[in-house]
Short mmCIF file of C-alpha atoms in Angstrom, two decimals:
data_model
loop_
_atom_site.label_atom_id
_atom_site.label_comp_id
_atom_site.label_asym_id
_atom_site.label_seq_id
_atom_site.Cartn_x
_atom_site.Cartn_y
_atom_site.Cartn_z
CA GLN A 31 110.53 -12.49 -103.62
CA VAL A 32 109.30 -11.59 -100.16
CA GLN A 33 107.00 -8.58 -99.97
CA LEU A 34 105.22 -6.90 -97.09
CA LEU A 35 102.25 -4.57 -97.44
CA GLU A 36 100.76 -2.44 -94.67
CA SER A 37 97.06 -1.60 -94.63
CA GLY A 38 94.67 0.20 -92.33
CA PRO A 39 93.00 3.54 -91.63
CA GLY A 40 95.02 6.63 -92.44
CA LEU A 41 93.20 8.72 -89.84
CA VAL A 42 92.52 7.86 -86.21
CA LYS A 43 90.89 10.03 -83.57
CA PRO A 44 92.69 10.86 -80.32
CA SER A 45 92.11 8.34 -77.50
CA GLU A 46 91.04 5.67 -79.98
CA THR A 47 92.91 2.53 -81.10
CA LEU A 48 95.20 2.42 -84.11
CA SER A 49 94.99 -0.90 -85.96
CA LEU A 50 97.20 -1.93 -88.87
CA THR A 51 97.71 -5.16 -90.78
CA CYS A 52 100.77 -6.39 -92.64
CA THR A 53 100.20 -8.90 -95.43
CA VAL A 54 103.19 -11.10 -96.23
CA SER A 55 103.81 -12.72 -99.61
CA GLY A 56 106.71 -14.94 -100.63
CA ASP A 57 107.31 -16.24 -97.10
CA SER A 58 105.26 -17.96 -94.41
CA ILE A 59 104.95 -16.22 -91.06
CA SER A 60 104.55 -19.65 -89.45
CA SER A 61 107.75 -21.07 -90.94
CA GLY A 62 109.51 -20.81 -87.62
CA HIS A 63 112.54 -18.96 -88.89
CA ASP A 64 111.69 -15.28 -88.73
CA PHE A 65 110.47 -12.47 -86.54
CA TRP A 66 107.80 -10.07 -87.79
CA GLY A 67 107.54 -6.55 -86.48
CA TRP A 68 106.67 -2.89 -86.67
CA ILE A 69 108.71 0.31 -86.81
CA ARG A 70 107.40 3.85 -87.04
CA GLN A 71 108.72 7.24 -88.11
CA PRO A 72 107.08 10.52 -87.10
CA PRO A 73 107.18 13.18 -89.85
CA GLY A 74 110.70 14.57 -90.19
CA LYS A 75 112.09 12.38 -87.41
CA GLY A 76 114.01 9.15 -86.98
CA LEU A 77 113.03 5.50 -86.81
CA GLU A 78 111.41 4.08 -83.68
CA TRP A 79 111.27 0.32 -83.14
CA ILE A 80 107.84 -0.73 -81.83
CA GLY A 81 108.02 -4.48 -81.39
CA SER A 82 108.33 -7.96 -82.87
CA ILE A 83 106.54 -11.31 -82.79
CA TYR A 84 107.89 -14.80 -83.42
CA TYR A 85 105.96 -17.63 -85.11
CA SER A 86 105.30 -19.11 -81.66
CA GLY A 87 103.48 -15.94 -80.66
CA SER A 88 106.14 -14.68 -78.28
CA THR A 89 106.47 -10.92 -78.40
CA HIS A 90 108.93 -8.18 -77.52
CA TYR A 91 107.95 -4.52 -77.29
CA SER A 92 109.52 -1.12 -76.93
CA LEU A 93 109.65 -0.20 -73.25
CA SER A 94 108.08 3.19 -73.96
CA LEU A 95 105.10 1.67 -75.79
CA GLU A 96 104.59 -1.73 -74.18
CA SER A 97 101.62 -0.63 -72.06
CA ARG A 98 99.69 0.34 -75.21
CA VAL A 99 100.86 -2.00 -77.96
CA THR A 100 99.87 -5.50 -79.08
CA ILE A 101 101.25 -7.43 -82.05
CA ASP A 102 99.40 -10.55 -83.18
CA LEU A 103 99.71 -13.22 -85.85
CA ASP A 104 96.98 -14.37 -88.25
CA THR A 105 98.66 -17.43 -89.71
CA PRO A 106 95.79 -18.63 -91.97
CA ARG A 107 95.87 -15.27 -93.76
CA ASN A 108 99.67 -14.96 -93.51
CA GLN A 109 99.28 -11.59 -91.83
CA PHE A 110 100.34 -9.94 -88.63
CA SER A 111 98.85 -6.91 -86.96
CA LEU A 112 99.57 -3.91 -84.76
CA ARG A 113 97.21 -2.42 -82.21
CA LEU A 114 98.11 0.78 -80.37
CA THR A 115 95.60 2.04 -77.84
CA SER A 116 94.86 5.52 -76.48
CA VAL A 117 96.59 7.32 -79.32
CA THR A 118 97.57 10.98 -79.28
CA ALA A 119 99.00 13.32 -81.88
CA ALA A 120 102.46 12.04 -80.90
CA ASP A 121 101.55 8.72 -82.50
CA THR A 122 101.22 10.33 -85.92
CA ALA A 123 103.83 8.59 -88.07
CA VAL A 124 104.61 6.42 -91.05
CA TYR A 125 104.26 2.85 -89.81
CA TYR A 126 106.43 0.17 -91.41
CA CYS A 127 106.11 -3.58 -91.06
CA ALA A 128 109.27 -5.60 -91.43
CA ARG A 129 110.80 -9.06 -91.38
CA ARG A 130 113.75 -9.99 -89.19
CA ALA A 131 115.63 -12.98 -90.53
CA ILE A 132 118.92 -14.79 -90.09
CA ILE A 133 120.72 -14.07 -93.33
CA VAL A 134 124.03 -15.39 -94.63
CA GLY A 135 126.80 -14.41 -92.25
CA SER A 136 124.61 -13.02 -89.47
CA SER A 137 124.63 -14.38 -85.95
CA GLY A 138 121.20 -12.97 -85.22
CA HIS A 139 117.99 -11.83 -86.84
CA VAL A 140 118.40 -8.71 -88.99
CA ILE A 141 115.64 -6.54 -90.48
CA ASP A 142 116.13 -7.40 -94.14
CA ILE A 143 112.71 -6.74 -95.67
CA TRP A 144 110.57 -3.62 -95.14
CA GLY A 145 107.09 -2.72 -96.25
CA ARG A 146 106.55 0.55 -98.09
CA GLY A 147 105.02 2.14 -95.02
CA THR A 148 101.66 3.72 -94.33
CA LEU A 149 101.00 7.15 -92.87
CA VAL A 150 98.67 7.25 -89.89
CA THR A 151 97.52 10.65 -88.68
CA VAL A 152 95.96 11.10 -85.26
CA SER A 153 93.52 13.99 -85.37
CA SER A 154 89.94 14.78 -84.51
CA GLU B 45 117.75 -0.84 -72.42
CA ILE B 46 120.68 -0.29 -74.76
CA MET B 47 120.94 3.26 -76.11
CA MET B 48 122.29 3.85 -79.60
CA THR B 49 123.93 7.22 -80.31
CA GLN B 50 124.92 8.35 -83.80
CA SER B 51 127.24 11.20 -84.71
CA PRO B 52 127.30 13.61 -86.30
CA ALA B 53 123.63 14.42 -86.80
CA THR B 54 124.47 15.98 -90.16
CA LEU B 55 127.50 15.45 -92.36
CA SER B 56 128.22 17.76 -95.29
CA VAL B 57 130.36 16.09 -97.93
CA SER B 58 131.31 16.84 -101.51
CA PRO B 59 130.70 14.17 -104.17
CA GLY B 60 133.73 11.91 -104.49
CA GLU B 61 134.85 12.50 -100.92
CA ARG B 62 134.88 10.01 -98.06
CA ALA B 63 132.17 10.02 -95.38
CA THR B 64 132.64 8.51 -91.94
CA LEU B 65 129.62 7.94 -89.72
CA SER B 66 129.74 6.79 -86.10
CA CYS B 67 127.42 4.75 -83.93
CA ARG B 68 127.92 4.06 -80.24
CA ALA B 69 126.09 1.53 -78.06
CA SER B 70 125.67 2.11 -74.34
CA GLN B 71 126.77 -1.48 -73.71
CA SER B 72 128.29 -4.22 -75.81
CA VAL B 73 126.20 -5.55 -78.68
CA ASN B 74 128.95 -7.94 -79.76
CA THR B 75 129.03 -7.76 -83.58
CA ARG B 76 125.24 -7.52 -83.93
CA LEU B 77 125.04 -4.09 -85.50
CA ALA B 78 123.31 -3.15 -88.74
CA TRP B 79 123.23 -0.01 -90.87
CA TYR B 80 120.29 1.19 -92.94
CA GLN B 81 120.01 3.85 -95.63
CA GLN B 82 116.83 5.86 -96.06
CA LYS B 83 116.04 8.24 -98.90
CA PRO B 84 113.13 10.71 -98.80
CA GLY B 85 109.77 9.04 -99.22
CA GLN B 86 111.24 5.54 -99.16
CA ALA B 87 111.49 2.73 -96.67
CA PRO B 88 114.92 2.09 -95.16
CA ARG B 89 117.22 -0.35 -96.94
CA LEU B 90 119.67 -2.75 -95.28
CA LEU B 91 123.27 -1.81 -96.09
CA ILE B 92 125.51 -3.57 -93.58
CA TYR B 93 124.91 -6.23 -90.93
CA GLU B 94 127.05 -8.14 -88.46
CA THR B 95 129.13 -4.94 -88.20
CA SER B 96 130.88 -5.35 -91.55
CA THR B 97 128.97 -7.62 -93.96
CA ARG B 98 127.46 -5.88 -96.95
CA ALA B 99 123.89 -6.82 -97.82
CA THR B 100 123.07 -8.20 -101.25
CA GLY B 101 123.60 -5.65 -103.98
CA ILE B 102 125.34 -3.05 -101.85
CA PRO B 103 128.39 -1.50 -103.58
CA ALA B 104 131.87 -2.01 -102.20
CA ARG B 105 132.27 1.70 -101.46
CA PHE B 106 130.16 1.03 -98.35
CA SER B 107 132.06 -0.59 -95.51
CA GLY B 108 131.43 -1.16 -91.83
CA SER B 109 133.79 -1.68 -88.95
CA GLY B 110 133.85 -1.99 -85.18
CA SER B 111 136.36 -1.19 -82.48
CA GLY B 112 136.29 -4.71 -81.04
CA SER B 113 134.67 -3.54 -77.80
CA GLY B 114 131.20 -4.14 -79.18
CA THR B 115 130.25 -0.52 -78.51
CA GLU B 116 131.87 1.63 -81.21
CA PHE B 117 130.99 1.22 -84.87
CA THR B 118 131.73 3.07 -88.09
CA LEU B 119 130.13 3.22 -91.51
CA THR B 120 132.43 4.50 -94.23
CA ILE B 121 131.42 5.54 -97.72
CA SER B 122 134.69 5.72 -99.60
CA SER B 123 133.69 7.98 -102.49
CA LEU B 124 130.28 9.55 -102.25
CA GLN B 125 128.03 9.24 -105.26
CA SER B 126 124.96 11.39 -105.84
CA GLU B 127 122.67 8.52 -104.87
CA ASP B 128 124.37 8.16 -101.47
CA PHE B 129 123.02 11.41 -100.07
CA ALA B 130 120.49 10.12 -97.58
CA VAL B 131 119.92 9.43 -93.88
CA TYR B 132 121.74 6.51 -92.27
CA TYR B 133 120.61 4.63 -89.18
CA CYS B 134 122.31 2.03 -87.04
CA GLN B 135 120.46 -0.64 -85.07
CA GLN B 136 121.64 -3.29 -82.64
CA TYR B 137 120.02 -6.72 -82.77
CA HIS B 138 121.81 -8.29 -79.81
CA ILE B 139 119.50 -7.62 -76.86
CA TRP B 140 115.79 -6.79 -76.66
CA PRO B 141 114.48 -4.16 -77.16
CA LEU B 142 116.05 -3.16 -80.47
CA PRO B 143 116.38 0.61 -80.71
CA PHE B 144 117.71 2.54 -83.67
CA GLY B 145 120.21 5.34 -83.46
CA GLY B 146 118.97 8.84 -84.12
CA GLY B 147 120.36 8.90 -87.64
CA THR B 148 123.02 10.80 -89.59
CA LYS B 149 121.97 12.88 -92.57
CA VAL B 150 124.61 12.95 -95.30
CA GLU B 151 124.09 16.08 -97.37
CA ILE B 152 125.80 17.66 -100.33
CA LYS B 153 128.43 20.21 -99.38
#
């Protein structure tokens, strides 16, 4: 059973860098089949896609965040990470990591597995 | 960038009734459209993908359809159960980036 678990500081100061890690179990991030990515949800609001990374290291980011966001792989630890620089209060959200996979009957990669999410608050 | 628009924002339905949720893409996403259900305090759960394929374990009362244009999609819940009251999101996975719709909250009438 594939499981994803987010970890990282729950509180970040304005203008600093938010850093989160997603630990994957039950699947290998270097298997070459899946994308790994991040989604966030501000309190009381909808889902916002942040970006994804493929096993090769190729990345795709939200146009509104791409100047501040980096997603990396750590294949020996079977983890991937999110870095978001110059944060403000608007970056306060629950951050989810997720797997995108080709599942039976799909013609493309679908988000099929989500982590439980971790709340990150930006405040001094 | 493709924009995903969901309507209505809130849908009030009585248990046992049918709910119809809409999702529109600003350009064709072919059949690459998924629906997710989110309950308070939980991560989203995949319901439907490839416009109309139910994910593993999803009851048959959930169904998805598309207009054929690749821009208009519908999620139907045929007979709402108490556990179906939640927020539903659509997402296209055809062209980068991969935005979600704004969501439809299905509430008890």
